[in-house]
Coordinates of C-alpha atoms in Angstrom, one line a residue:
Chain Z
M1 CA 89.3 60.9 129.3
F2 CA 93.6 61.5 129.2
R3 CA 92.6 65.3 129.1
N4 CA 94.2 66.1 132.4
Q5 CA 97.1 64.5 131.8
Y6 CA 98.6 66.0 128.8
D7 CA 96.7 69.4 129.1
T8 CA 99.4 71.3 130.9
D9 CA 101.6 72.2 128.7
V10 CA 101.1 73.4 125.1
T11 CA 104.3 71.5 124.1
T12 CA 102.6 68.0 125.2
W13 CA 101.2 66.2 122.8
S14 CA 98.3 63.7 123.8
P15 CA 97.9 60.3 123.0
T16 CA 95.3 61.1 120.2
G17 CA 97.6 63.3 118.6
R18 CA 95.9 66.7 119.9
L19 CA 97.5 69.9 121.8
F20 CA 94.5 70.4 124.3
Q21 CA 96.2 74.0 125.4
V22 CA 95.5 74.8 121.8
E23 CA 91.9 73.5 121.7
Y24 CA 91.2 75.6 125.1
A25 CA 92.7 78.7 123.3
M26 CA 90.0 78.3 120.7
E27 CA 87.4 77.4 123.4
A28 CA 88.3 80.8 124.7
V29 CA 87.1 82.1 121.4
K30 CA 83.7 80.8 121.7
Q31 CA 83.1 83.1 125.0
G32 CA 83.7 86.0 123.6
S33 CA 80.7 87.7 122.2
A34 CA 79.8 87.4 118.8
A35 CA 81.9 88.9 115.6
I36 CA 80.7 88.2 111.7
G37 CA 82.0 88.6 108.5
L38 CA 80.7 88.8 105.2
R39 CA 81.9 89.4 101.7
S40 CA 81.0 90.2 98.0
R41 CA 82.9 90.4 95.1
S42 CA 84.1 94.2 96.1
H43 CA 83.0 94.6 99.5
V44 CA 83.5 93.2 103.0
V45 CA 81.3 94.1 106.2
L46 CA 82.4 93.2 109.7
A47 CA 79.9 93.3 112.3
C48 CA 80.0 92.6 116.1
V49 CA 77.7 92.7 119.0
N50 CA 78.6 95.5 121.6
K51 CA 78.6 93.8 124.9
A52 CA 79.5 95.6 128.2
Q53 CA 80.8 93.8 131.5
S54 CA 78.2 95.5 133.5
E55 CA 75.6 98.6 132.7
L56 CA 78.1 100.8 134.3
S57 CA 80.7 100.0 131.6
S58 CA 81.4 100.5 128.2
H59 CA 81.6 98.1 125.6
Q60 CA 85.1 97.0 124.4
R61 CA 86.0 97.5 121.0
K62 CA 86.1 94.5 118.7
I63 CA 86.5 95.7 115.2
F64 CA 90.2 97.4 114.5
K65 CA 90.8 99.3 111.2
V66 CA 94.6 98.0 110.2
D67 CA 94.5 100.1 107.0
D68 CA 92.2 101.8 104.5
H69 CA 92.0 98.4 102.7
I70 CA 92.1 96.1 105.6
G71 CA 89.8 95.9 108.6
V72 CA 89.4 93.1 111.6
A73 CA 86.9 92.0 113.9
I74 CA 87.7 89.5 117.3
A75 CA 86.2 87.0 119.5
G76 CA 87.7 85.9 122.5
L77 CA 90.5 87.5 124.8
T78 CA 90.4 91.5 123.5
A79 CA 93.5 92.1 125.2
D80 CA 95.2 89.6 123.2
G81 CA 93.0 90.9 119.6
R82 CA 94.2 94.7 120.2
V83 CA 97.6 93.4 120.5
L84 CA 97.3 91.6 117.5
S85 CA 95.7 94.3 115.8
R86 CA 98.9 96.4 116.7
Y87 CA 101.0 94.1 115.0
M88 CA 98.9 94.0 112.3
R89 CA 99.1 97.8 111.7
S90 CA 102.4 98.1 111.9
E91 CA 103.1 95.0 109.5
S92 CA 101.2 97.2 107.0
I93 CA 103.1 100.4 107.7
N94 CA 105.7 98.6 107.0
H95 CA 105.1 96.9 103.6
S96 CA 103.4 100.3 102.4
F97 CA 106.7 102.0 103.4
T98 CA 109.1 99.5 101.4
Y99 CA 106.7 98.7 98.5
E100 CA 104.9 102.1 98.4
S101 CA 102.1 100.0 97.9
P102 CA 99.0 98.0 100.2
L103 CA 99.8 95.1 101.6
P104 CA 97.7 92.4 100.3
V105 CA 95.5 90.6 103.1
G106 CA 96.3 87.1 101.8
R107 CA 100.0 88.3 102.9
L108 CA 98.7 89.5 106.1
V109 CA 96.6 86.4 107.3
V110 CA 99.7 84.3 106.9
H111 CA 101.8 86.7 109.0
L112 CA 99.3 86.1 111.7
A113 CA 99.1 82.9 111.0
D114 CA 102.7 81.9 111.5
K115 CA 102.7 84.1 114.7
A116 CA 100.0 82.4 116.1
Q117 CA 102.0 79.1 115.4
V118 CA 104.9 80.3 117.1
C119 CA 102.9 80.5 120.4
T120 CA 101.8 76.6 119.9
Q121 CA 105.3 75.6 119.8
R122 CA 107.3 77.2 122.8
S123 CA 107.2 76.2 126.3
W124 CA 107.4 79.8 127.8
K125 CA 104.2 81.0 125.8
R126 CA 100.5 80.1 125.4
P127 CA 98.4 80.7 122.1
Y128 CA 96.7 83.8 121.6
G129 CA 93.1 83.5 122.9
V130 CA 91.2 84.9 119.9
G131 CA 89.9 84.3 117.1
L132 CA 90.1 87.1 114.1
L133 CA 88.0 88.0 111.4
V134 CA 90.1 89.9 108.5
G135 CA 88.8 91.6 105.6
G136 CA 90.2 93.1 103.3
L137 CA 91.4 93.5 99.3
D138 CA 93.9 92.7 97.2
E139 CA 94.3 92.5 93.4
S140 CA 91.5 90.5 92.7
G141 CA 88.9 92.1 95.2
A142 CA 87.6 91.4 98.7
H143 CA 88.3 88.6 100.7
L144 CA 87.8 87.2 104.3
Y145 CA 89.7 85.5 106.4
Y146 CA 89.3 83.5 109.6
N147 CA 92.6 83.2 111.9
C148 CA 92.3 80.7 114.8
P149 CA 94.9 80.4 117.8
S150 CA 95.7 77.1 116.4
G151 CA 97.9 79.3 113.6
N152 CA 95.3 78.0 110.9
Y153 CA 93.6 80.4 108.6
F154 CA 90.7 80.0 106.3
E155 CA 88.7 81.9 103.9
Y156 CA 85.1 82.2 103.9
Q157 CA 82.6 83.9 101.8
A158 CA 80.6 84.4 105.6
F159 CA 81.4 83.4 108.9
A160 CA 80.9 84.4 112.5
I161 CA 82.4 83.4 115.4
G162 CA 81.8 83.8 119.3
S163 CA 79.1 83.1 121.7
R164 CA 75.7 82.2 119.9
S165 CA 77.5 82.3 116.4
Q166 CA 76.0 78.7 115.3
A167 CA 72.7 81.0 114.9
A168 CA 74.6 83.7 112.7
K169 CA 76.1 80.7 110.9
T170 CA 73.0 79.0 110.2
Y171 CA 71.3 82.2 108.8
L172 CA 74.5 82.4 106.7
E173 CA 74.4 79.3 105.4
R174 CA 71.0 79.7 104.0
R175 CA 72.0 82.9 101.9
F176 CA 75.4 82.6 101.4
E177 CA 75.5 81.6 97.5
S178 CA 74.1 85.0 96.9
F179 CA 76.7 87.1 98.8
Q180 CA 79.4 87.1 96.0
E181 CA 77.0 89.2 93.6
S182 CA 75.2 91.3 96.4
S183 CA 75.3 95.1 96.3
R184 CA 76.8 96.7 99.1
E185 CA 73.5 97.5 100.8
D186 CA 72.0 94.1 100.6
L187 CA 75.8 93.0 102.3
I188 CA 75.1 95.4 105.2
K189 CA 71.4 94.3 106.0
D190 CA 72.6 90.3 105.7
A191 CA 75.4 91.2 108.5
I192 CA 72.9 92.8 110.6
M193 CA 70.4 90.4 110.0
A194 CA 73.0 87.8 111.3
I195 CA 73.8 89.9 114.2
R196 CA 70.2 89.9 115.3
E197 CA 70.2 86.0 114.7
T198 CA 73.1 85.8 117.8
L199 CA 70.7 88.0 120.1
Q200 CA 68.0 85.3 120.5
G201 CA 65.3 87.6 120.7
E202 CA 66.6 90.6 122.2
T203 CA 65.3 93.3 120.4
L204 CA 68.0 94.6 117.7
K205 CA 68.8 98.6 118.2
S206 CA 71.9 100.3 116.6
S207 CA 73.5 100.7 119.8
L208 CA 74.2 96.7 120.4
C209 CA 76.0 96.6 117.1
T210 CA 78.8 98.0 115.5
V211 CA 79.0 97.6 111.9
S212 CA 82.3 98.7 109.6
V213 CA 82.3 98.4 105.6
L214 CA 85.4 98.2 103.2
G215 CA 85.2 98.0 99.6
V216 CA 87.5 98.0 96.2
D217 CA 86.3 102.4 96.2
E218 CA 85.7 102.4 99.7
A219 CA 88.1 102.9 102.7
F220 CA 87.7 101.0 105.7
H221 CA 85.5 103.0 108.0
F222 CA 82.4 102.3 110.9
L223 CA 78.8 103.0 109.8
D224 CA 77.3 105.5 112.4
Q225 CA 74.5 104.7 114.5
E226 CA 71.6 106.2 112.3
S227 CA 72.5 104.3 109.5
I228 CA 72.7 100.9 111.2
Q229 CA 69.3 102.2 112.6
K230 CA 67.6 103.2 109.4
V231 CA 68.6 99.5 107.8
I232 CA 67.2 97.9 111.0
D233 CA 64.1 99.7 110.4
T234 CA 63.9 98.3 107.1
F235 CA 63.2 94.7 108.7
E236 CA 62.2 95.2 112.3
K237 CA 58.9 96.9 111.8
V238 CA 56.8 93.5 111.9
P239 CA 58.7 91.6 114.2
E240 CA 57.0 88.1 113.1
E241 CA 57.7 88.7 109.5
E242 CA 60.6 89.9 107.5
E243 CA 60.2 92.4 105.2
D244 CA 62.7 92.4 102.5
A245 CA 63.6 95.7 100.7
G246 CA 65.8 93.7 98.6
E247 CA 65.4 90.4 97.7
G248 CA 62.4 88.6 96.7
E249 CA 62.2 85.7 98.8
A250 CA 60.7 86.2 102.3
E251 CA 62.7 84.3 105.2
P252 CA 60.4 82.9 107.9
E253 CA 61.3 84.8 111.4
A254 CA 64.6 82.3 112.6
A255 CA 63.6 80.9 116.2
P256 CA 66.9 80.7 118.3
A257 CA 68.5 77.8 116.6
A258 CA 70.0 76.1 119.3
G259 CA 72.1 73.3 117.6
T260 CA 70.3 72.9 114.8
G261 CA 72.7 73.5 112.1
E262 CA 72.8 71.2 109.1
Q263 CA 76.6 70.3 109.9
G264 CA 78.0 68.8 112.9
G265 CA 78.6 71.2 115.4
S266 CA 81.7 72.5 116.2
G267 CA 83.4 72.2 119.6
D268 CA 81.8 68.4 120.1
Q269 CA 84.3 66.7 122.9
D270 CA 85.9 64.2 120.7
V271 CA 86.6 66.0 117.6
A272 CA 89.5 68.3 117.8
P273 CA 88.3 71.5 116.6
M274 CA 91.4 72.4 114.5
E275 CA 90.1 69.5 112.2
I276 CA 87.1 71.1 111.2
Chain P
M1 CA 150.4 113.4 104.7
T2 CA 147.1 115.5 104.6
K3 CA 144.0 113.4 105.4
Q4 CA 142.6 111.5 102.6
H5 CA 138.9 113.1 101.7
A6 CA 136.0 111.2 99.9
N7 CA 135.6 111.5 96.2
W8 CA 131.8 111.4 96.3
S9 CA 129.4 113.0 98.4
P10 CA 126.2 111.5 99.8
Y11 CA 124.5 114.7 99.2
D12 CA 123.2 116.7 96.0
N13 CA 121.2 119.9 95.9
N14 CA 118.5 119.9 93.7
G15 CA 117.7 123.6 94.3
G16 CA 114.5 125.1 94.4
T17 CA 112.7 127.7 96.8
C18 CA 109.9 127.1 99.4
V19 CA 107.8 129.7 101.4
A20 CA 104.9 130.1 103.8
I21 CA 102.6 132.4 105.1
A22 CA 100.3 132.2 108.4
G23 CA 97.1 134.2 108.4
S24 CA 94.2 134.3 110.6
D25 CA 92.0 131.4 109.4
Y26 CA 94.4 130.4 106.8
C27 CA 98.1 129.3 105.7
V28 CA 99.5 130.2 102.4
I29 CA 102.3 127.3 101.4
A30 CA 104.3 127.5 98.0
A31 CA 107.0 126.3 95.9
D32 CA 108.5 126.2 92.8
T33 CA 108.3 123.4 90.6
R34 CA 111.7 123.0 89.1
M35 CA 114.3 120.3 90.2
S36 CA 117.7 120.8 89.2
T37 CA 121.4 119.6 90.0
G38 CA 124.5 121.6 89.2
Y39 CA 123.7 123.8 86.0
S40 CA 121.2 121.0 84.8
I41 CA 117.3 120.6 85.2
L42 CA 116.0 117.6 86.1
S43 CA 112.4 118.7 85.8
R44 CA 110.4 121.3 85.3
D45 CA 107.4 119.7 87.0
Y46 CA 108.6 118.3 90.6
S47 CA 106.2 119.3 93.4
K48 CA 108.1 120.2 96.6
I49 CA 104.8 120.3 98.8
H50 CA 103.9 117.4 100.6
K51 CA 100.6 117.1 102.8
L52 CA 101.2 115.0 106.1
A53 CA 98.0 115.5 107.7
D54 CA 94.7 117.5 107.0
R55 CA 96.2 120.3 108.9
A56 CA 99.9 120.0 108.1
V57 CA 101.6 120.6 104.9
L58 CA 105.5 120.0 104.1
S59 CA 107.4 122.4 101.9
S60 CA 111.2 121.2 101.8
S61 CA 114.0 122.4 99.3
G62 CA 117.2 120.3 99.7
F63 CA 118.4 116.9 98.5
Q64 CA 115.1 115.9 97.3
A65 CA 116.0 112.1 98.0
D66 CA 116.3 113.0 101.5
V67 CA 113.2 115.0 101.5
K68 CA 111.4 112.0 100.1
A69 CA 112.8 109.7 103.0
L70 CA 111.7 111.7 105.7
Q71 CA 108.2 112.8 104.1
K72 CA 108.0 108.7 104.0
V73 CA 108.8 108.5 107.7
L74 CA 106.7 111.5 108.7
K75 CA 103.5 109.6 106.9
S76 CA 104.2 106.3 108.5
R77 CA 104.4 108.0 112.0
H78 CA 101.2 110.2 111.2
L79 CA 99.5 106.6 110.3
I80 CA 100.6 105.1 113.7
Y81 CA 99.4 108.5 115.6
Q82 CA 95.8 108.0 113.6
H83 CA 95.9 104.3 114.8
Q84 CA 96.4 105.1 118.4
H85 CA 94.5 108.8 118.7
N86 CA 91.6 107.9 116.5
K87 CA 92.5 111.6 115.0
Q88 CA 94.6 113.5 113.1
M89 CA 97.6 114.9 114.1
S90 CA 97.4 119.0 114.7
C91 CA 100.0 120.9 113.0
P92 CA 102.3 122.1 116.2
A93 CA 102.3 118.1 117.0
M94 CA 103.9 117.4 113.7
A95 CA 106.3 120.2 114.0
Q96 CA 107.9 118.5 117.2
L97 CA 107.4 115.1 115.4
L98 CA 109.4 116.7 112.7
S99 CA 112.1 118.4 114.7
N100 CA 112.7 114.9 116.8
T101 CA 112.9 113.0 113.1
L102 CA 115.4 115.5 112.0
Y103 CA 117.4 115.3 115.3
F104 CA 117.6 111.5 115.1
K105 CA 119.7 111.4 112.4
R106 CA 122.2 114.3 113.8
F107 CA 125.2 112.6 112.8
F108 CA 124.1 112.0 109.0
P109 CA 121.7 114.6 108.8
Y110 CA 118.7 114.7 106.5
Y111 CA 119.4 117.1 103.9
A112 CA 116.6 118.8 103.6
F113 CA 115.3 122.8 104.5
N114 CA 112.0 122.4 105.6
V115 CA 108.9 125.0 105.8
L116 CA 105.9 122.9 107.6
G117 CA 102.5 125.0 107.5
G118 CA 99.4 124.6 108.9
L119 CA 96.5 125.5 111.3
D120 CA 96.9 125.2 114.7
E121 CA 94.6 123.9 117.2
E122 CA 92.6 127.4 117.5
G123 CA 92.3 127.3 113.7
K124 CA 94.8 130.0 113.2
G125 CA 97.3 129.7 110.5
C126 CA 101.0 128.4 111.9
V127 CA 104.2 128.2 110.1
F128 CA 107.3 126.5 111.6
T129 CA 110.5 127.1 109.9
Y130 CA 113.6 124.5 110.6
D131 CA 117.1 124.1 110.1
A132 CA 118.6 120.7 108.5
V133 CA 118.8 118.9 111.8
G134 CA 115.7 120.1 113.6
S135 CA 115.7 123.3 115.5
Y136 CA 112.9 125.0 114.8
E137 CA 110.6 128.1 115.8
R138 CA 107.4 129.0 115.1
V139 CA 107.2 132.2 113.0
G140 CA 104.2 134.3 110.7
Y141 CA 106.2 133.5 107.9
G142 CA 109.2 131.3 106.4
A143 CA 111.3 130.8 103.5
Q144 CA 114.0 128.2 102.6
G145 CA 116.0 127.3 99.6
S146 CA 118.0 128.6 97.0
G147 CA 115.6 131.7 96.6
S148 CA 115.1 131.9 100.5
T149 CA 117.8 135.0 100.7
L150 CA 116.4 137.1 98.0
I151 CA 112.8 136.5 99.5
M152 CA 113.0 136.7 103.1
P153 CA 114.2 140.5 103.4
F154 CA 111.0 141.4 101.3
L155 CA 108.7 139.5 103.4
D156 CA 110.2 141.0 106.7
N157 CA 109.8 144.4 104.8
Q158 CA 105.8 143.3 103.9
L159 CA 104.9 141.4 106.4
K160 CA 106.7 142.8 109.3
S161 CA 106.1 140.6 112.2
P162 CA 107.0 141.5 115.7
S163 CA 109.1 139.5 117.6
P164 CA 107.6 136.7 119.7
L165 CA 109.7 137.5 122.3
L166 CA 108.2 140.8 123.1
L167 CA 105.4 141.5 125.8
P168 CA 102.9 142.0 125.7
K169 CA 102.3 138.9 123.5
Q170 CA 101.7 139.7 119.7
D171 CA 100.0 138.2 117.2
S172 CA 103.2 136.8 114.2
N173 CA 100.2 136.0 111.9
T174 CA 99.8 138.5 109.1
P175 CA 96.8 140.8 109.0
L176 CA 96.7 140.2 105.1
S177 CA 93.6 138.8 103.8
E178 CA 94.0 135.4 101.8
A179 CA 94.0 136.8 98.6
E180 CA 96.3 139.6 99.4
A181 CA 98.7 136.8 100.8
V182 CA 98.5 134.6 97.7
D183 CA 99.3 137.8 95.7
L184 CA 102.2 138.6 97.8
V185 CA 103.7 135.0 97.2
K186 CA 103.4 135.2 93.3
T187 CA 105.0 138.4 93.7
V188 CA 108.2 137.2 95.7
F189 CA 108.5 134.5 93.6
A190 CA 108.3 136.2 90.5
S191 CA 111.3 138.5 91.9
A192 CA 113.2 135.3 93.1
T193 CA 112.9 133.7 89.4
E194 CA 114.3 136.8 87.7
R195 CA 118.0 136.2 89.8
D196 CA 118.1 133.0 91.1
I197 CA 118.9 130.2 88.6
Y198 CA 117.5 127.3 90.3
T199 CA 113.8 129.0 90.8
G200 CA 111.2 129.1 88.4
D201 CA 109.5 127.1 85.8
R202 CA 106.2 127.1 87.6
L203 CA 104.8 127.9 91.3
E204 CA 102.5 125.4 93.1
I205 CA 100.5 127.5 95.9
M206 CA 98.5 125.8 98.6
I207 CA 96.1 127.3 100.3
L208 CA 95.0 125.4 103.9
K209 CA 91.9 126.4 105.4
A210 CA 89.4 124.8 107.8
D211 CA 87.4 123.4 105.3
G212 CA 89.5 122.0 102.6
I213 CA 92.8 122.7 100.9
K214 CA 93.2 124.5 97.2
T215 CA 95.6 124.6 95.1
E216 CA 96.6 127.3 92.6
L217 CA 99.5 127.5 89.7
M218 CA 101.1 129.8 88.4
D219 CA 103.8 129.9 85.6
L220 CA 107.4 131.0 86.0
R221 CA 110.1 132.2 83.7
K222 CA 111.7 129.0 82.5
D223 CA 115.3 130.2 81.6

């Protein structure tokens, strides 16, 4: 009701204690194409859908290498994401230079979150319109974090952001308990299957997705199209039934899960997204 | 009243010798592993060769603390380059970067005498030789450090690289095979070790080719 009166400035609170500009920035994240992250004890997989503006153009890069042991997938304003990736790379290099050791990912996300917070408290700035899934290593193993425009960050076992990410989240919610002990191959398979959920019926092809892996003994790198297609072929042969190469349980083919998530949906009008 | 001078110097010379030879499809970079200060030996096993990129290897004698700092800067710059261009730096590009980095500290120089070796964009060997403030030149072979005055004349005699200023444009790379070049390097170091007190202990040789880098070690006189 009062939204329009208090949403001009990021430095204006609403009577209900919300900063609408920040919430609008989070909406921008939901408009971007999907990005997914999953982690096990020793590996992190980041995957995203390759969405192009038109048939004539190429798709934008949404996954960036920050360092050998850190990668980031973005959703939302890709320009903001690119700039933040550059910042992350710079932080990583400076830390390596000063301390001769890799920047722990947990420290990096704090720097990132603090940088985002600044933009929520300056009248001449606007919040970054991009959500970042940061996957990386520190001494205790692999971690996955989500940084939002609000300046908050959360650690996840698995997460999805961007448009139609709810479908992927539903899939991940069913399976996440097994991820911690998953093998690298199973983790990649789960990532690609989660991507498939966001495509809502469109045939999954390796050209539609980008997948990247990093692990305790494996530097961050992208999987090539052939490897991705091979994984797709293991379960896309029979479209109605999932053929699980690795696990025992047979999953029913998930129909486009439009808003059938077990928990309350994010982005409902009266609940501030930052609160979730 | 005479001008007061500092009673300490920010620099020290850790000695040692570095050599590089460029071939048709390889580059040999070699340096001894002795690190000294004054008349004392600090280490018999200190490597003066640093890989900067897949096709660019730096060997530096002089003040090793400055060499280490220089190498760190170049390593970070290379990482930035890789992020921006999605590929490794070529040797000529690294050569220019090294020159700029050295000149950046024109008025408090890196006390580093560098020889950069690697493969150029065409896959041919290349060697770049520097002074402390970044003046550089592409050559067919180079030597820097305490033993350079003993080694360079002999390399001139053996490798006889025609001047790059002559026309028609001559190839400054040696026609020697890789094995012959490595043998030559071992010979010059054995000779330099005899008369230069700062050169000795062990010789580290890196051979750079399109398919990768090989390292060879050879013992030198330890006196």
